[in-house]
């Protein structure tokens, strides 16, 4: 796989990282992950794209989205991310580490999608590594597993909006 395109993090994957930043790419990622039980996403946009359309595409298919600002010069400002989150039914976290922690708490058994910008992926990896529970194994790049390996304990999160 290409780094930043359906990139699994963890063994089995607890996060899938994808730099999708427009509605078509977001729909393609969600289609590809349909069998993995992903019901929670972390999203942060860069400027230069229609963030509202991208978040709308994500919230239309993902029951729980945690939006956050990211530490990058091209990142959308925190107030703008917060406003979009409120308008489109997403939760808001103050930082990437907070968003990753919130998402992993909300989805303890199934993987979480991290998307919205390629600039988000490096801080998301750092946050995941900092939060990782050593008792469940450490994240490993390129890990693979079958979608059937995931418990359906988080199915309540997957119910349509």
mmCIF file of C-alpha atoms in Angstrom:
data_model
loop_
_atom_site.group_PDB
_atom_site.id
_atom_site.type_symbol
_atom_site.label_atom_id
_atom_site.label_comp_id
_atom_site.label_asym_id
_atom_site.label_seq_id
_atom_site.Cartn_x
_atom_site.Cartn_y
_atom_site.Cartn_z
ATOM 1 C CA UNK A 1 0.000 0.000 0.000
ATOM 2 C CA UNK A 2 0.973 3.634 -0.346
ATOM 3 C CA UNK A 3 1.732 5.584 2.815
ATOM 4 C CA UNK A 4 -1.285 7.687 3.681
ATOM 5 C CA UNK A 5 -3.714 5.651 1.574
ATOM 6 C CA UNK A 6 -5.666 3.135 3.653
ATOM 7 C CA UNK A 7 -2.520 2.829 5.751
ATOM 8 C CA UNK A 8 -3.082 0.512 8.742
ATOM 9 C CA UNK A 9 -1.499 1.343 12.077
ATOM 10 C CA UNK A 10 -1.321 -1.371 14.705
ATOM 11 C CA UNK A 11 -1.501 -5.137 14.595
ATOM 12 C CA UNK A 12 -4.368 -5.726 14.202
ATOM 13 C CA UNK A 13 -4.990 -2.207 12.902
ATOM 14 C CA UNK A 14 -6.519 0.226 15.396
ATOM 15 C CA UNK A 15 -6.245 3.122 12.959
ATOM 16 C CA UNK A 16 -6.524 3.440 9.214
ATOM 17 C CA UNK A 17 -4.829 6.572 7.909
ATOM 18 C CA UNK A 18 -5.931 8.129 4.634
ATOM 19 C CA UNK A 19 -5.351 11.621 3.317
ATOM 20 C CA UNK A 20 -8.762 11.840 1.620
ATOM 21 C CA UNK A 21 -9.708 15.517 1.436
ATOM 22 C CA UNK A 22 -12.661 15.659 -0.959
ATOM 23 C CA UNK A 23 -16.056 13.939 -1.046
ATOM 24 C CA UNK A 24 -15.159 11.436 -3.794
ATOM 25 C CA UNK A 25 -12.021 10.298 -1.984
ATOM 26 C CA UNK A 26 -13.852 10.080 1.349
ATOM 27 C CA UNK A 27 -16.592 7.919 -0.185
ATOM 28 C CA UNK A 28 -13.935 5.674 -1.788
ATOM 29 C CA UNK A 29 -12.172 5.211 1.580
ATOM 30 C CA UNK A 30 -15.421 4.438 3.384
ATOM 31 C CA UNK A 31 -16.353 1.912 0.679
ATOM 32 C CA UNK A 32 -12.947 0.231 1.017
ATOM 33 C CA UNK A 33 -13.278 0.006 4.811
ATOM 34 C CA UNK A 34 -16.934 -1.119 4.831
ATOM 35 C CA UNK A 35 -16.144 -4.619 6.108
ATOM 36 C CA UNK A 36 -13.855 -3.444 8.932
ATOM 37 C CA UNK A 37 -16.548 -2.046 11.215
ATOM 38 C CA UNK A 38 -15.094 1.462 11.187
ATOM 39 C CA UNK A 39 -17.708 3.691 12.835
ATOM 40 C CA UNK A 40 -15.575 6.508 14.213
ATOM 41 C CA UNK A 41 -13.390 8.920 12.279
ATOM 42 C CA UNK A 42 -10.943 11.671 13.174
ATOM 43 C CA UNK A 43 -10.993 14.503 10.633
ATOM 44 C CA UNK A 44 -8.917 17.625 10.144
ATOM 45 C CA UNK A 45 -8.778 19.702 6.963
ATOM 46 C CA UNK A 46 -6.212 21.871 5.247
ATOM 47 C CA UNK A 47 -7.031 25.099 3.491
ATOM 48 C CA UNK A 48 -7.467 25.105 -0.252
ATOM 49 C CA UNK A 49 -10.240 22.511 -0.328
ATOM 50 C CA UNK A 50 -13.954 22.704 0.422
ATOM 51 C CA UNK A 51 -13.791 21.464 4.003
ATOM 52 C CA UNK A 52 -17.558 21.725 4.455
ATOM 53 C CA UNK A 53 -18.250 19.403 1.522
ATOM 54 C CA UNK A 54 -15.633 16.929 2.732
ATOM 55 C CA UNK A 55 -16.951 16.864 6.301
ATOM 56 C CA UNK A 56 -20.520 16.606 5.034
ATOM 57 C CA UNK A 57 -19.566 13.545 2.979
ATOM 58 C CA UNK A 58 -17.939 11.994 6.043
ATOM 59 C CA UNK A 59 -20.736 12.735 8.506
ATOM 60 C CA UNK A 60 -23.359 11.497 6.038
ATOM 61 C CA UNK A 61 -21.884 7.992 6.260
ATOM 62 C CA UNK A 62 -19.913 7.861 9.503
ATOM 63 C CA UNK A 63 -21.978 7.840 12.707
ATOM 64 C CA UNK A 64 -19.259 9.475 14.828
ATOM 65 C CA UNK A 65 -16.721 12.016 13.608
ATOM 66 C CA UNK A 66 -14.262 13.847 15.846
ATOM 67 C CA UNK A 67 -13.038 17.017 14.115
ATOM 68 C CA UNK A 68 -9.897 18.771 15.279
ATOM 69 C CA UNK A 69 -7.358 21.379 14.206
ATOM 70 C CA UNK A 70 -3.923 20.136 13.212
ATOM 71 C CA UNK A 71 -0.480 21.668 13.694
ATOM 72 C CA UNK A 72 0.358 22.702 10.140
ATOM 73 C CA UNK A 73 0.733 26.016 8.309
ATOM 74 C CA UNK A 74 -2.003 25.017 5.829
ATOM 75 C CA UNK A 75 -4.415 23.797 8.505
ATOM 76 C CA UNK A 76 -7.874 25.278 8.782
ATOM 77 C CA UNK A 77 -8.060 27.446 11.912
ATOM 78 C CA UNK A 78 -9.453 25.837 15.064
ATOM 79 C CA UNK A 79 -12.475 28.168 15.165
ATOM 80 C CA UNK A 80 -13.336 27.254 11.570
ATOM 81 C CA UNK A 81 -13.041 23.518 12.310
ATOM 82 C CA UNK A 82 -15.195 23.963 15.417
ATOM 83 C CA UNK A 83 -17.865 25.837 13.428
ATOM 84 C CA UNK A 84 -17.946 23.177 10.710
ATOM 85 C CA UNK A 85 -18.157 20.425 13.317
ATOM 86 C CA UNK A 86 -21.093 22.114 15.058
ATOM 87 C CA UNK A 87 -22.897 22.771 11.778
ATOM 88 C CA UNK A 88 -22.454 19.252 10.418
ATOM 89 C CA UNK A 89 -22.974 17.127 13.535
ATOM 90 C CA UNK A 90 -19.386 16.214 14.363
ATOM 91 C CA UNK A 91 -17.735 16.312 17.762
ATOM 92 C CA UNK A 92 -14.821 18.689 18.297
ATOM 93 C CA UNK A 93 -11.485 18.078 20.016
ATOM 94 C CA UNK A 94 -8.910 20.792 20.697
ATOM 95 C CA UNK A 95 -5.956 18.859 19.239
ATOM 96 C CA UNK A 96 -4.978 15.815 17.208
ATOM 97 C CA UNK A 97 -3.867 13.870 20.326
ATOM 98 C CA UNK A 98 -7.191 14.659 22.023
ATOM 99 C CA UNK A 99 -9.130 13.592 18.920
ATOM 100 C CA UNK A 100 -7.214 10.301 18.594
ATOM 101 C CA UNK A 101 -7.718 9.562 22.302
ATOM 102 C CA UNK A 102 -11.434 10.400 22.087
ATOM 103 C CA UNK A 103 -11.914 8.254 18.981
ATOM 104 C CA UNK A 104 -10.126 5.245 20.461
ATOM 105 C CA UNK A 105 -12.253 5.543 23.611
ATOM 106 C CA UNK A 106 -15.422 5.751 21.512
ATOM 107 C CA UNK A 107 -14.415 2.699 19.472
ATOM 108 C CA UNK A 108 -12.553 0.343 21.813
ATOM 109 C CA UNK A 109 -12.870 -2.757 19.620
ATOM 110 C CA UNK A 110 -12.981 -1.578 16.026
ATOM 111 C CA UNK A 111 -10.515 0.502 14.047
ATOM 112 C CA UNK A 112 -10.803 4.263 13.614
ATOM 113 C CA UNK A 113 -10.376 6.159 10.354
ATOM 114 C CA UNK A 114 -8.085 9.217 10.386
ATOM 115 C CA UNK A 115 -8.667 11.421 7.340
ATOM 116 C CA UNK A 116 -9.106 14.902 5.917
ATOM 117 C CA UNK A 117 -5.565 15.821 4.919
ATOM 118 C CA UNK A 118 -2.198 14.206 4.334
ATOM 119 C CA UNK A 119 -0.823 16.822 6.759
ATOM 120 C CA UNK A 120 -2.893 15.209 9.533
ATOM 121 C CA UNK A 121 -1.296 11.788 9.259
ATOM 122 C CA UNK A 122 2.107 12.463 10.868
ATOM 123 C CA UNK A 123 0.677 14.098 14.020
ATOM 124 C CA UNK A 124 -1.961 11.340 14.174
ATOM 125 C CA UNK A 125 0.771 8.678 14.115
ATOM 126 C CA UNK A 126 2.676 10.513 16.846
ATOM 127 C CA UNK A 127 -0.459 10.763 18.979
ATOM 128 C CA UNK A 128 -1.302 7.096 18.490
ATOM 129 C CA UNK A 129 2.196 5.969 19.417
ATOM 130 C CA UNK A 130 2.098 8.160 22.539
ATOM 131 C CA UNK A 131 -1.276 6.712 23.593
ATOM 132 C CA UNK A 132 -0.748 3.106 22.588
ATOM 133 C CA UNK A 133 -1.439 0.530 25.262
ATOM 134 C CA UNK A 134 1.586 -1.795 25.317
ATOM 135 C CA UNK A 135 -0.589 -4.652 26.607
ATOM 136 C CA UNK A 136 -2.331 -4.909 23.213
ATOM 137 C CA UNK A 137 0.858 -4.770 21.180
ATOM 138 C CA UNK A 138 2.661 -1.909 19.571
ATOM 139 C CA UNK A 139 1.676 -0.326 16.290
ATOM 140 C CA UNK A 140 3.482 -1.784 13.324
ATOM 141 C CA UNK A 141 3.607 -0.208 9.893
ATOM 142 C CA UNK A 142 1.882 -2.180 7.177
ATOM 143 C CA UNK A 143 0.039 -4.604 9.467
ATOM 144 C CA UNK A 144 -2.718 -6.619 7.812
ATOM 145 C CA UNK A 145 -5.732 -8.419 9.120
ATOM 146 C CA UNK A 146 -9.072 -9.662 7.907
ATOM 147 C CA UNK A 147 -12.176 -7.533 8.478
ATOM 148 C CA UNK A 148 -13.692 -10.544 10.225
ATOM 149 C CA UNK A 149 -11.052 -10.214 12.957
ATOM 150 C CA UNK A 150 -12.944 -7.324 14.523
ATOM 151 C CA UNK A 151 -15.523 -7.788 17.227
ATOM 152 C CA UNK A 152 -18.899 -6.227 16.700
ATOM 153 C CA UNK A 153 -18.987 -4.788 20.220
ATOM 154 C CA UNK A 154 -19.041 -1.307 18.728
ATOM 155 C CA UNK A 155 -22.027 -1.982 16.461
ATOM 156 C CA UNK A 156 -24.162 0.520 18.359
ATOM 157 C CA UNK A 157 -21.816 3.190 17.017
ATOM 158 C CA UNK A 158 -22.396 1.951 13.478
ATOM 159 C CA UNK A 159 -26.129 2.519 13.467
ATOM 160 C CA UNK A 160 -27.120 5.071 10.825
ATOM 161 C CA UNK A 161 -27.675 8.643 11.936
#
